[in-house]
Tab-separated table of C-alpha atoms in Angstrom:
chain	number	residue	atom	x	y	z
A	778	MET	CA	27.535	34.833	-53.692
A	779	ASP	CA	30.531	34.819	-51.377
A	780	LYS	CA	28.890	34.288	-47.989
A	781	THR	CA	29.510	31.130	-45.990
A	782	LEU	CA	27.475	29.362	-43.342
A	783	ASP	CA	28.864	27.414	-40.408
A	784	ARG	CA	27.953	23.725	-40.560
A	785	THR	CA	26.959	23.596	-36.881
A	786	ALA	CA	24.808	26.699	-37.240
A	787	LEU	CA	22.957	25.191	-40.192
A	788	ALA	CA	22.378	21.918	-38.325
A	789	ALA	CA	21.004	23.817	-35.321
A	790	TYR	CA	18.765	26.003	-37.472
A	791	LEU	CA	17.275	23.046	-39.370
A	792	ALA	CA	16.795	21.019	-36.175
A	793	SER	CA	14.837	23.873	-34.636
A	794	THR	CA	12.896	24.848	-37.755
A	795	LEU	CA	11.834	21.277	-38.545
A	796	ASP	CA	11.316	20.328	-34.862
A	797	ILE	CA	13.122	17.057	-35.441
A	798	THR	CA	12.895	15.716	-31.869
A	799	ARG	CA	9.098	15.480	-32.174
A	800	PHE	CA	9.208	12.527	-34.576
A	801	ARG	CA	9.785	8.803	-34.151
A	802	ASP	CA	11.546	8.253	-37.437
A	803	TYR	CA	13.174	5.411	-39.354
A	804	CYS	CA	16.524	7.191	-39.685
A	805	PRO	CA	18.563	9.931	-37.988
A	806	ASN	CA	17.447	13.441	-38.926
A	807	GLY	CA	20.137	16.081	-39.214
A	808	LEU	CA	23.805	15.951	-40.146
A	809	GLN	CA	24.457	12.350	-41.232
A	810	VAL	CA	27.918	12.735	-42.762
A	811	GLU	CA	30.303	15.461	-41.604
A	812	GLY	CA	32.218	17.484	-44.166
A	813	ARG	CA	33.956	20.849	-44.156
A	814	ALA	CA	33.062	23.360	-41.463
A	815	GLU	CA	32.040	26.233	-43.754
A	816	ILE	CA	29.282	25.956	-46.365
A	817	LYS	CA	29.222	28.244	-49.384
A	818	THR	CA	27.350	26.065	-51.896
A	819	LEU	CA	24.385	23.817	-51.048
A	820	VAL	CA	22.899	21.173	-53.339
A	821	SER	CA	19.474	19.719	-52.579
A	822	GLY	CA	17.705	16.668	-53.956
A	823	VAL	CA	15.227	13.974	-52.969
A	824	THR	CA	17.632	11.089	-52.345
A	825	ALA	CA	21.347	10.949	-51.532
A	826	SER	CA	22.061	8.701	-54.503
A	827	MET	CA	25.426	8.449	-56.222
A	828	ALA	CA	24.012	10.503	-59.091
A	829	LEU	CA	23.146	13.341	-56.704
A	830	ILE	CA	26.575	13.146	-55.060
A	831	ASP	CA	28.233	13.323	-58.480
A	832	ALA	CA	26.129	16.391	-59.319
A	833	ALA	CA	27.111	17.996	-56.012
A	834	ILE	CA	30.773	17.350	-56.737
A	835	ALA	CA	30.359	18.949	-60.176
A	836	HIS	CA	28.827	22.030	-58.512
A	837	LYS	CA	31.689	22.093	-55.971
A	838	ALA	CA	29.106	21.832	-53.205
A	839	ASP	CA	30.037	21.951	-49.546
A	840	ALA	CA	26.801	20.315	-48.407
A	841	ILE	CA	23.941	18.196	-49.695
A	842	LEU	CA	20.400	18.473	-48.306
A	843	VAL	CA	18.046	15.536	-48.918
A	844	HIS	CA	14.789	13.937	-47.849
A	845	HIS	CA	16.103	10.374	-48.141
A	846	GLY	CA	19.491	9.993	-46.493
A	847	TYR	CA	21.232	6.974	-44.975
A	848	PHE	CA	21.303	4.691	-41.930
A	849	TRP	CA	17.736	3.426	-42.114
A	850	ARG	CA	16.356	1.264	-39.340
A	851	GLY	CA	17.079	-2.403	-39.992
A	852	GLU	CA	19.564	-1.867	-42.842
A	853	ASP	CA	22.916	-3.654	-43.024
A	854	ALA	CA	25.313	-1.613	-40.868
A	855	ARG	CA	28.409	-2.654	-42.819
A	856	VAL	CA	30.118	-0.049	-44.988
A	857	VAL	CA	30.316	-2.154	-48.142
A	858	GLY	CA	29.066	-2.006	-51.711
A	859	GLN	CA	26.712	0.872	-52.501
A	860	LYS	CA	27.051	2.403	-49.034
A	861	HIS	CA	30.844	2.318	-49.266
A	862	GLY	CA	30.823	4.029	-52.651
A	863	ARG	CA	28.541	6.826	-51.527
A	864	LEU	CA	30.314	7.486	-48.236
A	865	LYS	CA	33.739	7.308	-49.881
A	866	ALA	CA	32.721	10.009	-52.378
A	867	LEU	CA	31.282	12.283	-49.677
A	868	LEU	CA	34.299	11.930	-47.421
A	869	ALA	CA	36.841	12.264	-50.233
A	870	HIS	CA	35.297	15.591	-51.264
A	871	ASP	CA	34.617	16.738	-47.678
A	872	ILE	CA	30.875	17.210	-48.372
A	873	ASN	CA	28.332	17.416	-45.548
A	874	LEU	CA	25.130	15.383	-45.845
A	875	PHE	CA	22.002	16.699	-44.124
A	876	ALA	CA	18.867	14.516	-44.254
A	877	TYR	CA	15.341	15.125	-42.962
A	878	HIS	CA	12.648	12.511	-43.421
A	879	LEU	CA	9.333	12.735	-41.509
A	880	PRO	CA	10.032	16.299	-40.285
A	881	LEU	CA	10.211	17.399	-43.913
A	882	ASP	CA	6.967	15.630	-44.805
A	883	SER	CA	5.165	17.366	-41.962
A	884	HIS	CA	6.474	20.945	-41.881
A	885	PRO	CA	3.623	23.467	-42.371
A	886	GLU	CA	5.577	25.652	-44.805
A	887	PHE	CA	8.486	23.744	-46.337
A	888	GLY	CA	7.110	20.214	-46.000
A	889	ASN	CA	6.254	17.948	-48.897
A	890	ASN	CA	2.554	17.960	-48.021
A	891	ALA	CA	2.444	21.733	-47.640
A	892	GLN	CA	4.142	22.108	-51.008
A	893	LEU	CA	1.716	19.630	-52.627
A	894	ALA	CA	-1.211	21.672	-51.307
A	895	LYS	CA	0.317	24.748	-52.903
A	896	LEU	CA	1.069	22.944	-56.159
A	897	PHE	CA	-2.391	21.373	-56.488
A	898	GLY	CA	-4.288	24.419	-55.200
A	899	LEU	CA	-5.791	22.632	-52.196
A	900	LYS	CA	-7.262	24.476	-49.219
A	901	VAL	CA	-5.909	22.880	-46.011
A	902	GLU	CA	-8.565	22.142	-43.391
A	903	GLY	CA	-6.935	19.634	-41.055
A	904	ARG	CA	-4.405	16.891	-40.360
A	905	PHE	CA	-4.589	13.195	-39.499
A	906	GLY	CA	-2.398	10.182	-38.816
A	907	GLU	CA	0.637	9.604	-36.605
A	908	ASP	CA	2.430	12.883	-35.872
A	909	GLN	CA	-0.360	14.551	-37.903
A	910	ILE	CA	1.586	13.917	-41.103
A	911	GLY	CA	-1.486	13.344	-43.290
A	912	TRP	CA	-3.291	16.441	-44.592
A	913	LEU	CA	-6.974	17.020	-45.348
A	914	GLY	CA	-8.662	19.720	-47.380
A	915	THR	CA	-10.793	20.746	-50.327
A	916	THR	CA	-10.465	22.502	-53.647
A	917	ASP	CA	-12.319	25.660	-54.637
A	918	ASP	CA	-11.517	25.047	-58.310
A	919	ALA	CA	-14.835	24.346	-60.051
A	920	SER	CA	-12.994	22.566	-62.863
A	921	LEU	CA	-11.929	19.848	-60.412
A	922	ALA	CA	-15.395	18.466	-59.760
A	923	THR	CA	-14.636	14.768	-60.234
A	924	VAL	CA	-11.841	12.371	-59.329
A	925	GLY	CA	-11.036	12.111	-63.039
A	926	ASP	CA	-10.635	15.891	-63.202
A	927	LEU	CA	-8.365	15.794	-60.165
A	928	ALA	CA	-6.267	12.972	-61.631
A	929	GLN	CA	-5.706	14.963	-64.831
A	930	HIS	CA	-4.799	18.058	-62.789
A	931	VAL	CA	-2.281	16.067	-60.734
A	932	ALA	CA	-0.778	14.657	-63.929
A	933	ARG	CA	-0.285	18.163	-65.311
A	934	CYS	CA	1.268	19.421	-62.076
A	935	LEU	CA	3.639	16.492	-61.558
A	936	GLY	CA	4.356	15.572	-65.169
A	937	ARG	CA	3.336	12.028	-64.312
A	938	THR	CA	-0.011	10.247	-64.753
A	939	PRO	CA	-1.245	8.855	-61.409
A	940	LEU	CA	-2.648	5.360	-61.017
A	941	MET	CA	-6.329	5.830	-60.166
A	942	ILE	CA	-8.355	3.358	-58.118
A	943	GLY	CA	-12.012	4.361	-58.196
A	944	HIS	CA	-14.369	5.878	-60.722
A	945	ALA	CA	-13.465	8.969	-62.716
A	946	ALA	CA	-16.973	10.352	-62.291
A	947	GLN	CA	-16.872	10.284	-58.480
A	948	PRO	CA	-17.224	13.737	-56.866
A	949	VAL	CA	-13.961	14.991	-55.348
A	950	GLY	CA	-15.390	16.183	-52.026
A	951	LYS	CA	-12.827	16.021	-49.216
A	952	VAL	CA	-9.254	15.394	-50.371
A	953	ALA	CA	-6.604	13.763	-48.169
A	954	TRP	CA	-2.953	13.518	-49.126
A	955	CYS	CA	0.414	12.371	-47.827
A	956	SER	CA	3.577	12.201	-49.902
A	957	GLY	CA	5.802	9.179	-50.448
A	958	ALA	CA	5.052	5.658	-49.232
A	959	ALA	CA	1.969	6.564	-47.188
A	960	GLN	CA	-0.485	4.028	-48.585
A	961	ASN	CA	-0.969	2.657	-45.062
A	962	PHE	CA	-2.600	5.961	-44.089
A	963	LEU	CA	-5.586	5.260	-46.336
A	964	GLY	CA	-7.647	3.868	-43.453
A	965	GLU	CA	-6.974	6.955	-41.366
A	966	ALA	CA	-7.811	9.185	-44.333
A	967	ILE	CA	-11.139	7.386	-44.651
A	968	ALA	CA	-11.793	7.856	-40.919
A	969	ALA	CA	-10.970	11.556	-41.312
A	970	GLY	CA	-13.760	11.890	-43.883
A	971	ALA	CA	-11.825	11.838	-47.148
A	972	ASN	CA	-13.555	11.076	-50.451
A	973	VAL	CA	-10.261	10.759	-52.314
A	974	TYR	CA	-6.728	10.092	-51.069
A	975	LEU	CA	-3.475	10.985	-52.833
A	976	SER	CA	-0.127	9.454	-51.975
A	977	GLY	CA	3.064	8.399	-53.672
A	978	GLU	CA	2.874	4.622	-53.646
A	979	ILE	CA	0.256	1.883	-53.613
A	980	SER	CA	0.281	-1.727	-52.419
A	981	GLU	CA	-1.947	-4.720	-53.051
A	982	PRO	CA	-4.172	-4.305	-49.955
A	983	THR	CA	-4.600	-0.588	-50.697
A	984	VAL	CA	-6.547	-1.410	-53.863
A	985	HIS	CA	-9.107	-3.516	-52.007
A	986	LEU	CA	-9.561	-0.980	-49.206
A	987	ALA	CA	-10.115	1.808	-51.720
A	988	ARG	CA	-12.621	-0.225	-53.712
A	989	GLU	CA	-14.538	-1.507	-50.703
A	990	SER	CA	-14.660	1.861	-48.946
A	991	GLY	CA	-15.625	3.818	-52.041
A	992	VAL	CA	-12.791	6.284	-51.379
A	993	ALA	CA	-10.802	6.889	-54.549
A	994	TYR	CA	-7.015	6.502	-54.445
A	995	LEU	CA	-4.452	8.284	-56.606
A	996	ALA	CA	-0.941	6.825	-56.527
A	997	CYS	CA	1.057	9.778	-57.802
A	998	GLY	CA	4.652	8.558	-57.502
A	999	HIS	CA	6.972	8.476	-54.494
A	1000	HIS	CA	9.673	10.645	-56.053
A	1001	ALA	CA	7.159	12.848	-57.852
A	1002	THR	CA	5.373	13.792	-54.614
A	1003	GLU	CA	8.585	14.432	-52.662
A	1004	ARG	CA	10.511	16.770	-54.974
A	1005	TYR	CA	9.044	19.956	-53.617
A	1006	GLY	CA	9.768	20.038	-49.880
A	1007	VAL	CA	13.535	19.726	-50.049
A	1008	LYS	CA	13.641	22.232	-52.911
A	1009	ALA	CA	11.631	24.761	-50.906
A	1010	LEU	CA	13.792	24.213	-47.828
A	1011	GLY	CA	17.015	24.591	-49.820
A	1012	GLU	CA	15.765	27.818	-51.385
A	1013	HIS	CA	14.771	29.138	-47.958
A	1014	VAL	CA	18.191	28.389	-46.450
A	1015	ALA	CA	19.956	30.007	-49.403
A	1016	ALA	CA	17.841	33.161	-49.198
A	1017	LEU	CA	18.126	33.436	-45.413
A	1018	PHE	CA	21.872	32.918	-45.161
A	1019	GLY	CA	22.974	34.232	-48.549
A	1020	ILE	CA	24.620	31.051	-49.800
A	1021	GLU	CA	24.459	29.445	-53.244
A	1022	HIS	CA	21.856	26.713	-53.806
A	1023	HIS	CA	21.156	24.248	-56.622
A	1024	PHE	CA	18.203	21.837	-56.632
A	1025	ILE	CA	19.066	18.725	-58.637
A	1026	ASP	CA	16.139	16.570	-59.753
A	1027	ILE	CA	17.511	13.071	-60.405
A	1028	ASP	CA	14.881	11.348	-62.548
A	1029	ASN	CA	13.089	8.478	-60.837
A	1030	PRO	CA	9.972	6.934	-62.426
A	1031	VAL	CA	8.451	5.469	-59.239
């Protein structure tokens, strides 16, 4: 491919497509680090780690698109240590960094939760939680009758065995899900009528709420549940604008 895309045009397109002003987020969504004006090669990945930056440099990328970028609320503002190393590499190679957090979880087509529904074969029936980020639905797959069946299905889809709180023989019923560190949405999933809730992470209080409510909980991995949105978005941008795209999956066991 020999087409290029203007950096400002890409930022405007993603801001509009992902409706970024609708969200109260923990970080800035959009262009976080400015690089060269014209983009020919785009690399996408879950987190803007040094390993992803190194991979982007190897691919001679002009821009990186991620779900987890920089400048999180409450973090040390100094450019030292890890932050210095990452920013130095981006600036030295004139690479743009685009990051979209909650907007990419929520998007009805390219979002992490939309992509999980597609991956798991779930029929979407509603939303819940702040900014309607949590999703609710059912499965028409007769082989997924119990929570144990669903856990095995998730393991096959993600290549990672989820931690299950609840009984394998429980009927699946209504399924709620939200990617990443959304364990705090369990209460809202219960209120929405869920029988089982899938998310990326789990915390100590989550276990007790799941047990006492009778709603099963599958902790499927933060990284594992958030690989698919940024990949889908990168592929969409590449197809729409005719630029080169590489999704780089940096292994992360959590």
